[in-house]
XYZ file of C-alpha atoms in Angstrom:
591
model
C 161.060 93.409 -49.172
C 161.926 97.099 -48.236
C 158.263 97.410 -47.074
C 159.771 95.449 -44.232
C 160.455 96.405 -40.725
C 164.324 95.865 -40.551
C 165.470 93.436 -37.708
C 166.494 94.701 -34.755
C 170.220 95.595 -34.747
C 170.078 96.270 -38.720
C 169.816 92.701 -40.266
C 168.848 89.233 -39.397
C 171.999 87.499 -38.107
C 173.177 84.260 -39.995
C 174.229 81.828 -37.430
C 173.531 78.891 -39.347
C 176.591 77.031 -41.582
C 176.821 75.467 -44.941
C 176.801 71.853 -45.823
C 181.117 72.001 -45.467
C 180.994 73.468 -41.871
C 178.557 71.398 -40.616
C 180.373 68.092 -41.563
C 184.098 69.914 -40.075
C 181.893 70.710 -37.194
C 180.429 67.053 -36.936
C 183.660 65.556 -36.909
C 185.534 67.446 -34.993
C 182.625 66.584 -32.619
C 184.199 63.678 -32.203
C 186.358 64.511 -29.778
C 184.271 67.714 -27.577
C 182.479 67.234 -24.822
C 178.339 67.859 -25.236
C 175.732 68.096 -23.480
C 171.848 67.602 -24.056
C 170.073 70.669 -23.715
C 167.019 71.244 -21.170
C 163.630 72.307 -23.124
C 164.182 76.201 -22.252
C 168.027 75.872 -23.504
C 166.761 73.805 -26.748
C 164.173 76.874 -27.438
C 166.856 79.593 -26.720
C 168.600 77.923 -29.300
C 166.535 77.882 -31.815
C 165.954 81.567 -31.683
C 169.595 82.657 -31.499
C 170.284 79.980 -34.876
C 166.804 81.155 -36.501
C 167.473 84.666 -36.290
C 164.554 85.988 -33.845
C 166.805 86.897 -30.982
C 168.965 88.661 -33.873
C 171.712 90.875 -32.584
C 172.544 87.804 -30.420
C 175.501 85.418 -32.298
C 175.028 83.129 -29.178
C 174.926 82.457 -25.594
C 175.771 85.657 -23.773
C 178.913 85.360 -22.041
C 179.944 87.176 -19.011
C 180.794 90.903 -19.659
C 176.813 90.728 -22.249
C 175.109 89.113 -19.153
C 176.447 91.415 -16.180
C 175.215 94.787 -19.001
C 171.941 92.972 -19.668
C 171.111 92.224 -16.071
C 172.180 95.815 -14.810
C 171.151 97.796 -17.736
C 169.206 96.280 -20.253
C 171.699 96.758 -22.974
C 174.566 94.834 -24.698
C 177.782 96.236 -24.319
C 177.570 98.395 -27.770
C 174.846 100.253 -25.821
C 171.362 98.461 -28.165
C 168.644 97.728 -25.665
C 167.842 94.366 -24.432
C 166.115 92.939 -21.647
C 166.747 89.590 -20.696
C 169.428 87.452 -20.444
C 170.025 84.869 -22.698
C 172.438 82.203 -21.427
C 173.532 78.462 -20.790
C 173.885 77.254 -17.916
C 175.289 73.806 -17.093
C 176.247 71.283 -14.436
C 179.469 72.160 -12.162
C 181.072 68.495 -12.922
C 180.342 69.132 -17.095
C 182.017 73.030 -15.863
C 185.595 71.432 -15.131
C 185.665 69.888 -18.354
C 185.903 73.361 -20.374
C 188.459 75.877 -20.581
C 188.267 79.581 -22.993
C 188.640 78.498 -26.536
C 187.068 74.922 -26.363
C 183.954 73.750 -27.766
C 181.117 72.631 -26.732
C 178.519 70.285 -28.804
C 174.937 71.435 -28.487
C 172.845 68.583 -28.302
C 168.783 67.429 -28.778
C 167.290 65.059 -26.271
C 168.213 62.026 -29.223
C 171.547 63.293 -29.546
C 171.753 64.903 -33.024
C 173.896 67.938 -33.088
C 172.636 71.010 -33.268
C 174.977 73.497 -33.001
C 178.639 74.181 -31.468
C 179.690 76.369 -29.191
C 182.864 78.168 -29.042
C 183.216 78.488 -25.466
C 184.406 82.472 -24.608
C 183.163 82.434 -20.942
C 182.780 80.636 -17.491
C 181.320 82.165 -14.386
C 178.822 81.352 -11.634
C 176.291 84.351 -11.227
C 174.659 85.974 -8.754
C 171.223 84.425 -9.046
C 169.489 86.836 -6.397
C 170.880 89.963 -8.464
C 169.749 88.006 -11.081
C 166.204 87.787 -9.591
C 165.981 91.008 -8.517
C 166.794 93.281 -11.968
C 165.283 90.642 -14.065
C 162.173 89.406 -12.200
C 161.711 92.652 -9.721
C 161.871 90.368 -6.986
C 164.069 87.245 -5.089
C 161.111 85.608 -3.791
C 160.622 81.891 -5.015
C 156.976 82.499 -5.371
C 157.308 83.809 -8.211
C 157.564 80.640 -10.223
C 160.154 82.358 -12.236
C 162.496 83.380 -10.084
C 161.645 79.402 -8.172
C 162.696 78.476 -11.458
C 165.685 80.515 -11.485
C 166.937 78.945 -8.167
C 165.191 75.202 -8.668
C 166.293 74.478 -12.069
C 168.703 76.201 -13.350
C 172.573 74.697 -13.098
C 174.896 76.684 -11.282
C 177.430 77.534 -14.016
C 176.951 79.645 -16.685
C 179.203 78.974 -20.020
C 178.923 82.048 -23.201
C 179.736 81.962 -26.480
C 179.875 82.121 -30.019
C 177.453 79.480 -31.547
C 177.740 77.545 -35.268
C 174.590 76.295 -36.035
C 174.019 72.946 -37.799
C 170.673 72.153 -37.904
C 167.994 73.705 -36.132
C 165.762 71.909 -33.994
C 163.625 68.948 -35.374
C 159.194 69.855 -35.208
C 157.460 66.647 -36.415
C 154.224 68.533 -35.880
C 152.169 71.465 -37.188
C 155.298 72.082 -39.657
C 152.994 74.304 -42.063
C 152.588 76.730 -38.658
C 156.558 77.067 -37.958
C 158.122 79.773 -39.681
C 161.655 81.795 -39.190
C 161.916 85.201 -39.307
C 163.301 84.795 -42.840
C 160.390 82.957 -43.886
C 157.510 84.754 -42.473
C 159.261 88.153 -43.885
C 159.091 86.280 -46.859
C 155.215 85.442 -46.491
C 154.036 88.956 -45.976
C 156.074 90.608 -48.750
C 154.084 87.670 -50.802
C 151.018 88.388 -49.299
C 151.160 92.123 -49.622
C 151.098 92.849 -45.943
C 152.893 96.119 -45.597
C 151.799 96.683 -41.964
C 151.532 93.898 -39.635
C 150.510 93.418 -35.865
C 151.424 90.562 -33.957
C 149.964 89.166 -30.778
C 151.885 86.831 -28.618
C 149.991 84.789 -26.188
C 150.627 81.205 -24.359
C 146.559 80.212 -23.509
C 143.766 79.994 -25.758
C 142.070 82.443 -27.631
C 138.434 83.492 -27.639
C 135.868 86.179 -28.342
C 137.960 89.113 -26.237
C 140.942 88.361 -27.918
C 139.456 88.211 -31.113
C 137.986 91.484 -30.220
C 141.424 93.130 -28.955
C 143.249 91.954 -32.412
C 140.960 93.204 -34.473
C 140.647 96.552 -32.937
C 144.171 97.061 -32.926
C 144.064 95.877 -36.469
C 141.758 98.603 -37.368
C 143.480 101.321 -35.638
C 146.915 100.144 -37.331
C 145.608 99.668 -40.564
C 147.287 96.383 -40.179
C 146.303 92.578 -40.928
C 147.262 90.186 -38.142
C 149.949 87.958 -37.253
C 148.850 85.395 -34.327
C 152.088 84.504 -32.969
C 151.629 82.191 -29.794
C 154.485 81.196 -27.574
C 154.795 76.845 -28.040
C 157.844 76.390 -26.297
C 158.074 76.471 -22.606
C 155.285 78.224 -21.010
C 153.726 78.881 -17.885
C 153.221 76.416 -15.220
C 149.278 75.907 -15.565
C 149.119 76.883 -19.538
C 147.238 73.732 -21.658
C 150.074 71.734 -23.974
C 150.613 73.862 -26.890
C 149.369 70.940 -29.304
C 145.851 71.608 -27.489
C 146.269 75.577 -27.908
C 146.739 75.575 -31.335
C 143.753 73.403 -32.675
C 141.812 76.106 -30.917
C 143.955 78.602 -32.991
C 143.197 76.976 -35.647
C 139.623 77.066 -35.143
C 139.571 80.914 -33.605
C 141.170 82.000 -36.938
C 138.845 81.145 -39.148
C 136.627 83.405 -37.385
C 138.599 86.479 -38.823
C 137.694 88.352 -42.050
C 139.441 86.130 -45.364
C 142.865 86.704 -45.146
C 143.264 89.253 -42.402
C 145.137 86.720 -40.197
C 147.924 84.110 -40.422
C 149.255 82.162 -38.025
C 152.489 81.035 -37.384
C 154.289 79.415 -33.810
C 157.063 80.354 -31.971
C 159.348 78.382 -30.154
C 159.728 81.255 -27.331
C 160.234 79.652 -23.596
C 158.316 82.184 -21.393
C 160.215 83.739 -18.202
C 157.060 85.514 -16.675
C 160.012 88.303 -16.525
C 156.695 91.065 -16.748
C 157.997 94.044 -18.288
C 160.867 93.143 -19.438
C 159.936 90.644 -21.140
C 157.057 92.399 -22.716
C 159.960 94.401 -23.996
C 161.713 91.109 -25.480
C 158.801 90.205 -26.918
C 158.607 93.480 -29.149
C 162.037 92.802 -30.097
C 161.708 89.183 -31.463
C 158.558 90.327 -33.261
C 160.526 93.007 -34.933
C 163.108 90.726 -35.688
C 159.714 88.500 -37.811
C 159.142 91.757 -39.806
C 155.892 93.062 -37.908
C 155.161 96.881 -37.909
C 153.180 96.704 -34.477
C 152.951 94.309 -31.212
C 149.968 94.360 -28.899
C 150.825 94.839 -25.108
C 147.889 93.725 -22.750
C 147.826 95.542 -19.090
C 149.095 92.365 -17.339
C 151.691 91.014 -20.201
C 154.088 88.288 -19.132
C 153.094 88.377 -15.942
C 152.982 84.762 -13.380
C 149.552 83.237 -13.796
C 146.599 83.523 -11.587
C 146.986 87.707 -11.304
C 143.794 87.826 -12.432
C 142.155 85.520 -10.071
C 143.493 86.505 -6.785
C 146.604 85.183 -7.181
C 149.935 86.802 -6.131
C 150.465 90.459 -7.734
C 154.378 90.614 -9.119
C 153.478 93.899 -11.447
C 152.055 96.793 -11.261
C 148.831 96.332 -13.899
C 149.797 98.429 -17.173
C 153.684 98.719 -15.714
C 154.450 96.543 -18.767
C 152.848 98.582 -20.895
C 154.668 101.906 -19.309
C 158.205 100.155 -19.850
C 158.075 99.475 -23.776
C 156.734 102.538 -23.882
C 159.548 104.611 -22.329
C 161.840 102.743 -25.113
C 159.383 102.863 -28.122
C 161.604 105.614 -29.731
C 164.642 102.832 -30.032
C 162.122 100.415 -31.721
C 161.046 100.099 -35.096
C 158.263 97.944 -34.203
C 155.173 100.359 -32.618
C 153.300 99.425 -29.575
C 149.749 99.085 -29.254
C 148.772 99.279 -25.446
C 145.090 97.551 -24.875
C 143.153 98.343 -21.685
C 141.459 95.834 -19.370
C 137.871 94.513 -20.940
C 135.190 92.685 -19.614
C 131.313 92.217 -21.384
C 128.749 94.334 -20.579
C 125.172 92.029 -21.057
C 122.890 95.201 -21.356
C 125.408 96.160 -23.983
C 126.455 93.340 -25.668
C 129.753 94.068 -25.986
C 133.334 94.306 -24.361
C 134.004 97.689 -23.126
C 137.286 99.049 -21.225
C 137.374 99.075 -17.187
C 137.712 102.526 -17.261
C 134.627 103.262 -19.155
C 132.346 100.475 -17.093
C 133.595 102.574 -13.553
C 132.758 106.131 -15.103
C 129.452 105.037 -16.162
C 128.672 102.689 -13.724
C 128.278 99.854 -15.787
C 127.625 95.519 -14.564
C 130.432 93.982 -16.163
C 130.289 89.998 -15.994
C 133.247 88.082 -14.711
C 134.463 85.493 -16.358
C 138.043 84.364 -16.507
C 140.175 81.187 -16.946
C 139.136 79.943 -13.399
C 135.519 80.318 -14.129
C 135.729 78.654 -18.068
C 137.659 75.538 -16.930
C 134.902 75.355 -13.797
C 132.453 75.094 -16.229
C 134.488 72.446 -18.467
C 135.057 70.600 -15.569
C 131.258 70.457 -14.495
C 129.723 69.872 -17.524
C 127.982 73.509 -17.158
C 127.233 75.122 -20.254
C 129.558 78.217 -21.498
C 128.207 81.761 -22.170
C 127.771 82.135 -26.352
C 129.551 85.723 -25.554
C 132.537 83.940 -24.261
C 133.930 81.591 -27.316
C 133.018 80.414 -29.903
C 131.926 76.731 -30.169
C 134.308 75.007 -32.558
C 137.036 76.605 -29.866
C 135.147 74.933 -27.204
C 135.085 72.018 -28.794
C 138.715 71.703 -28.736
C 138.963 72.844 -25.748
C 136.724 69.846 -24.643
C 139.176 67.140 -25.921
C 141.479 68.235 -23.651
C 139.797 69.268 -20.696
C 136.633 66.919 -20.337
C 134.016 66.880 -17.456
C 136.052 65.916 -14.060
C 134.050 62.305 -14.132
C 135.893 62.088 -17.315
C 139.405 62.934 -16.855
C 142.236 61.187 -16.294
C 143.301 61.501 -12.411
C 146.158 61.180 -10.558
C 145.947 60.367 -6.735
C 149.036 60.975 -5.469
C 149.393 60.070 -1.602
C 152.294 61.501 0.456
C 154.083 61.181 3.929
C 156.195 59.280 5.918
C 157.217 55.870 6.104
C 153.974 53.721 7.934
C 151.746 56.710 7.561
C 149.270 54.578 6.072
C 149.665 56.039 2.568
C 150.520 52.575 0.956
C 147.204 51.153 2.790
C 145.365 53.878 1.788
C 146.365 53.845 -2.309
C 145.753 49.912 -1.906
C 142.219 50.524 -0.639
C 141.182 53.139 -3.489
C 142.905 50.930 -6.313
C 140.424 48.111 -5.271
C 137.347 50.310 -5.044
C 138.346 51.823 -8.780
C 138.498 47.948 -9.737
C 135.830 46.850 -8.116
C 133.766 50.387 -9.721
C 135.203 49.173 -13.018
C 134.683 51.738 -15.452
C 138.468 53.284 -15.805
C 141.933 51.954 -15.951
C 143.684 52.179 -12.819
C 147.287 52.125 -12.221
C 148.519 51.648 -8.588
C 152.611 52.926 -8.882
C 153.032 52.397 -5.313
C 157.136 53.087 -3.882
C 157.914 49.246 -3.131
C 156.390 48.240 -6.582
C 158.156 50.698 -8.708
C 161.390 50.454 -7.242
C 161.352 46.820 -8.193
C 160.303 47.364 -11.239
C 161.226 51.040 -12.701
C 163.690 52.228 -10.154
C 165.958 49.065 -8.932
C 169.350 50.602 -9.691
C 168.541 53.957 -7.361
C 169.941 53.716 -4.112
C 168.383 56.045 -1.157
C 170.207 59.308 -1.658
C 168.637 62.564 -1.823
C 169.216 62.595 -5.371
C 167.957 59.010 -6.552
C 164.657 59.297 -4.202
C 164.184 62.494 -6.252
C 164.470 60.629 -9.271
C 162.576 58.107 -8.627
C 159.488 60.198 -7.315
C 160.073 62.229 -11.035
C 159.941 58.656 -12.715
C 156.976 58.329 -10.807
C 155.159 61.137 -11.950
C 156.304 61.027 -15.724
C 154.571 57.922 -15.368
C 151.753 58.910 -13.626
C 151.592 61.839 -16.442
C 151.008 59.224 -19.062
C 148.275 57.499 -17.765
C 146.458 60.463 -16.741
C 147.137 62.117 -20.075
C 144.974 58.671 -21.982
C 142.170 59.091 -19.246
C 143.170 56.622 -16.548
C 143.787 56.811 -13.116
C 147.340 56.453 -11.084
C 147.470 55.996 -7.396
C 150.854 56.856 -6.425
C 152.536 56.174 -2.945
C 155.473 57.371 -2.576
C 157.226 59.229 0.466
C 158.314 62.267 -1.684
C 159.725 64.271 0.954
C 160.378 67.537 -1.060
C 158.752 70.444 -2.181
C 160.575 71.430 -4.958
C 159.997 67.266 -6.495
C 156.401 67.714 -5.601
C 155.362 70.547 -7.687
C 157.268 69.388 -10.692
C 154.860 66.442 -10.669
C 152.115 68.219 -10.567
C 153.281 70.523 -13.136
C 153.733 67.943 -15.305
C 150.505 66.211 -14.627
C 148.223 69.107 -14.743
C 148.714 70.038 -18.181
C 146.913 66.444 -18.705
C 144.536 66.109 -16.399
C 143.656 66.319 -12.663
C 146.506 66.199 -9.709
C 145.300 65.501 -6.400
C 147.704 65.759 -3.724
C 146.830 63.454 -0.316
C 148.920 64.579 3.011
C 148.953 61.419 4.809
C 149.710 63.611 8.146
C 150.583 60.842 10.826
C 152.710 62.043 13.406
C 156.070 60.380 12.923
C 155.974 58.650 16.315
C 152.715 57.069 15.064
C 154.801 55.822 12.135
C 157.787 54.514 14.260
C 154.935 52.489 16.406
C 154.183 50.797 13.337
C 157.328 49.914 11.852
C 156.955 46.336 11.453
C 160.570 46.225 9.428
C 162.625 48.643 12.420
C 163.817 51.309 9.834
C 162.968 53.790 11.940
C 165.325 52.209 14.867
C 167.989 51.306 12.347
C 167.897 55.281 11.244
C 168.416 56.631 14.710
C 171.413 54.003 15.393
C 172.770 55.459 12.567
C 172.146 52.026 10.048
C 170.351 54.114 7.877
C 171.544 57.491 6.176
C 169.298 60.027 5.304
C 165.850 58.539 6.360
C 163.015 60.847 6.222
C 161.371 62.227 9.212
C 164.781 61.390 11.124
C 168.145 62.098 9.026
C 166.393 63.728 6.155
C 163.935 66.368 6.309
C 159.871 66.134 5.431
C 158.688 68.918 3.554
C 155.200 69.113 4.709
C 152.854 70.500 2.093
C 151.296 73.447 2.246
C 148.135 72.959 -0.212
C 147.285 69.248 -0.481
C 143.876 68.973 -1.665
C 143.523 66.895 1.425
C 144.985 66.243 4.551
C 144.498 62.826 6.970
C 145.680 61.718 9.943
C 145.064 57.737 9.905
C 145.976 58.095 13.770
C 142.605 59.540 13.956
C 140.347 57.061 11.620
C 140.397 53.942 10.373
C 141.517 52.959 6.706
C 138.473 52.563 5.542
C 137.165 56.019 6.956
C 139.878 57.712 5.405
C 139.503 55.952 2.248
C 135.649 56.984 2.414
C 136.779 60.534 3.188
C 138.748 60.327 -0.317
C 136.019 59.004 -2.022
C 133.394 61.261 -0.571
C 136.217 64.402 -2.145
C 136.062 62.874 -5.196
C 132.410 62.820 -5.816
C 131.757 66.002 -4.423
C 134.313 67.817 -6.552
C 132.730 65.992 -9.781
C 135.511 63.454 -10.028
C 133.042 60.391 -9.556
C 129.619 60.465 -11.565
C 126.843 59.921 -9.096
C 126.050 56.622 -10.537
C 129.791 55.385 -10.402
C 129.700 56.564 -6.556
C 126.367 54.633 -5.662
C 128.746 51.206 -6.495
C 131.808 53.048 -4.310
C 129.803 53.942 -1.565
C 127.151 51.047 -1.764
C 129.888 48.361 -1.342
C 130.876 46.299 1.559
C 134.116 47.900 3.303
C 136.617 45.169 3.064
C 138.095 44.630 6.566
C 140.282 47.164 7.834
C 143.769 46.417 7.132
C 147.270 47.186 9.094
C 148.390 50.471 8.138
C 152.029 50.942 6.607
């Protein structure tokens, strides 16, 4: 294989033991403490054991973090620009000391992989922000993920790796470094150029890798990111059938593809540079970089602006001379009808060119209306696929998920559009309303901050799985905070549709209602942390709608919902005739 690139830092790293070690290891597991790893850890993992974050033996510890973060280097002075670490709960931090070990551990509990624990710190997660991100803000869902989800303890070391983690699907697609090096020195593929990507592909990117193809004299390696990706991105399972389908649009055996388990940071251009790396460390001779590469969703269509466009682009470049791997920069495209064709930015403003826009925003528009996509834009066995997963809005799953404080109406509300979805009868309907579940999913949670947040998460996992099989859940729960919020509709949206209803009743509305006198117990002090009087309300900032039942009746605000719902294409005009046509059933005490 010396037509090979060789791995970054000289040769693949073998982190994995033999048959021996692993059983020494599984004993003497016995006795360690574990702990299951989070998606982004159980990724990280897998690349460190697999060989694609190759110099890396392990989880960084202190002294490789502090030089990565500052620097972009490891201590022996190789480049590398992101950290790599572990980071675990404070109480699970009091259990370790320097020189014990720590089981690694899959969500069912098989071990994975020990760790021989060499460090212990708590960072700096602003610095951290700053060098790695470019920024501390928490809009940058990064850097919110950074502060949000991340434990506060960080814990390095050397790592002995058992088993690596179990795929029960697409298992053709998965491939190690080892293994893929192994595929193109079959194949014959002296020259290869990978693209990475987390969203489906279509006629520009076909376009962009086969230019860059040309230019390298390279066949392609489609190499999407399937672990964690960005908040927004379709479930990978989706993303590849239309890889699947895209790649058979290339000439015979000019492509492969193959998936890695890479959990995105939206780090910009440093991780643009980390993605060079690992795709050195798979044996590729060249990696595309795109003008707006690793960068937070939504740049494109207004959304906040974290990067500079082409500053990714600029960074590899000013380290391309440490790399083996070459960089192939692609400019901004966009069709050109009078042309047929994509051409770059640049060229359309010299020549003063129409260029047509149409993005992400504008293709899922069109999915979600039923409107018919341009033939320039995909391909229709993409679309296709695409179309299993994101149907017409009238036939999506939906969750309604109503919001605010205690006797705000929201449970009144929920109970109102559960009957009308009954009474329309043409979708399953789920009403998880906060009494109901915590009889029935939540009973051991008391009323802490912590065990209302879980039971608003248990909420929405279940709210995900009804929406993902094309049903509809009507959720009432107070969920008072931001941050427990957003992960639900995280979650949700990579099913279906999320629609967020601020019941916005002015708390000493709600207190006038309070048939039970919680409010009255909280302010005597009966109560601990009650919303709106011990406990904050996070009001949100973007509901899709906003009511105030102090204003209108039930059934007026219910009507208001409805009214949404058909004229965003949630409701199929015939399905709304029976929801509007129906007798209101008589208003009802709000609570």
């Amino acid at each position: 294989m010396d037509n090979l690139i060789t791995p970054y830092g000289g040769s693949l790293v073998e982190i994995m033991v033999g048959a021996v070690r692993a059983t020494e290891l599984k004993i003497e597991s016995q006795n360690q403490v574990g702990i299951t790893l989070s998606q982004r850890q159980l990724c990280d993992l897998e690349l460190i054991m697999n060989g694609a974050f190759s110099p890396l033996t392990g989880f960084m510890i202190q002294e490789v973090y502090q030089s990565v973060v500052e620097g972009m280097r490891l201590p022996d002075g190789k480049l590398w620009p992101v950290p790599i670490i572990l980071d675990i709960p404070e109480k699970l931090a009091e259990k370790l000391t320097f020189g014990s070990k720590l089981a690694l551990l899959d969500a069912e509990g098989f071990m994975l992989a020990v760790m021989h624990v060499e460090s212990l710190w708590q960072p700096e997660k602003m610095r951290e922000a700053e060098m790695v991100y470019g920024t501390a803000s928490d809009e940058h869902p990064g850097v919110r993920y950074l502060y949000e989800e991340v434990h506060p303890i960080y814990v390095g070391g050397r790592v002995e790796g058992i088993q690596l983690p179990y795929h029960y699907d697409f298992e053709t697609l998965r491939d190690t470094p080892q293994e893929l090096r192994h595929l193109f020195d079959k194949f014959g593929w002296r020259r290869v150029v990978a693209f990475h990507t987390s969203k489906p592909m279509h006629r520009l990117h076909r376009e962009i890798t086969l230019n860059a193809a040309k230019n390298a004299q390279a066949n392609i390696l489609l190499h999407p990111a399937v672990g964690m990706t960005k908040p927004g991105d379709l479930h990978y399972y989706a993303r590849v059938h239309c890889y699947q389908a895209i790649r058979r649009h290339y000439p015979h055996n000019l492509a492969m593809l193959s998936l890695l388990p890479l959990a995105v940071r939206m780090a910009g251009p440093r991780e643009a540079l980390l993605n060079a790396i690992i795709r050195q460390n798979y044996g590729c001779s060249h990696f595309i970089v795109g003008p707006e590469h690793a960068a937070p969703p939504g740049v494109r269509e207004g959304g906040p602006r974290f990067y500079a466009a082409g500053s990714a682009q600029e960074l590899v470049a000013r380290y391309q001379n440490e790399l083996e791997i070459s960089i192939v920069p692609v400019q901004e495209l966009r069709y050109v009808s009078d042309d047929k064709m994509f051409l770059p930015m640049k060229q359309i403003e010299q020549e003063g060119k129409k260029s047509i826009i149409f993005g992400d925003r504008q293709l899922y528009d069109h999915l979600a209306r039923n409107k018919p996509i341009p033939a320039w834009y995909s391909y229709s066995d993409v679309l296709d696929q695409l179309r299993k997963v994101r149907p017409s809005r009238s036939d999506q799953g939906i969750t309604l998920f109503f919001t605010g404080l205690s006797g705000s109406g929201k449970s009144t509300l929920a109970k109102i559009l559960y009957a009308k979805f009954i009474e329309e009868g043409d979708r399953p309907v789920t009403l998880l309303d906060g009494d109901v579940v915590r009889l029935n999913l939540s009973r051991e949670l008391g009323f802490s901050k912590e065990h209302r947040d879980i039971n608003v998460r248990r909420i929405g996992f279940v709210a995900s799985e009804i929406t993902k099989n094309g049903g509809v859940a009507i959720c009432a729960p107070i969920a008072p905070y931001t941050v427990t919020r957003r992960a639900v509709r995280e979650m949700i949206e990579q099913h279906g549709t999320f629609i967020e209803i601020h019941v916005a009743t002015p708390i000493e509305i709600c207190e006038s209602r309070d048939r039970k006198g919680l409010y009255a117990k909280a302010r005597q002090g009966l109560i601990p942390e009650f919303t709106g009087v011990s406990d904050p309300y996070e009001i949100p900032e973007h509901p899709e709608l906003r009511i105030n039942t102090a204003e209108v009746s039930p059934m007026q605000a219910a009507q208001e919902i409805l009214l949404y719902l058909l004229s965003e294409g949630y409701l199929e005009e015939t399905g709304s005739e029976k929801f509007g046509g129906a007798e209101l059933i008589a208003d009802m005490p709000l609570k």
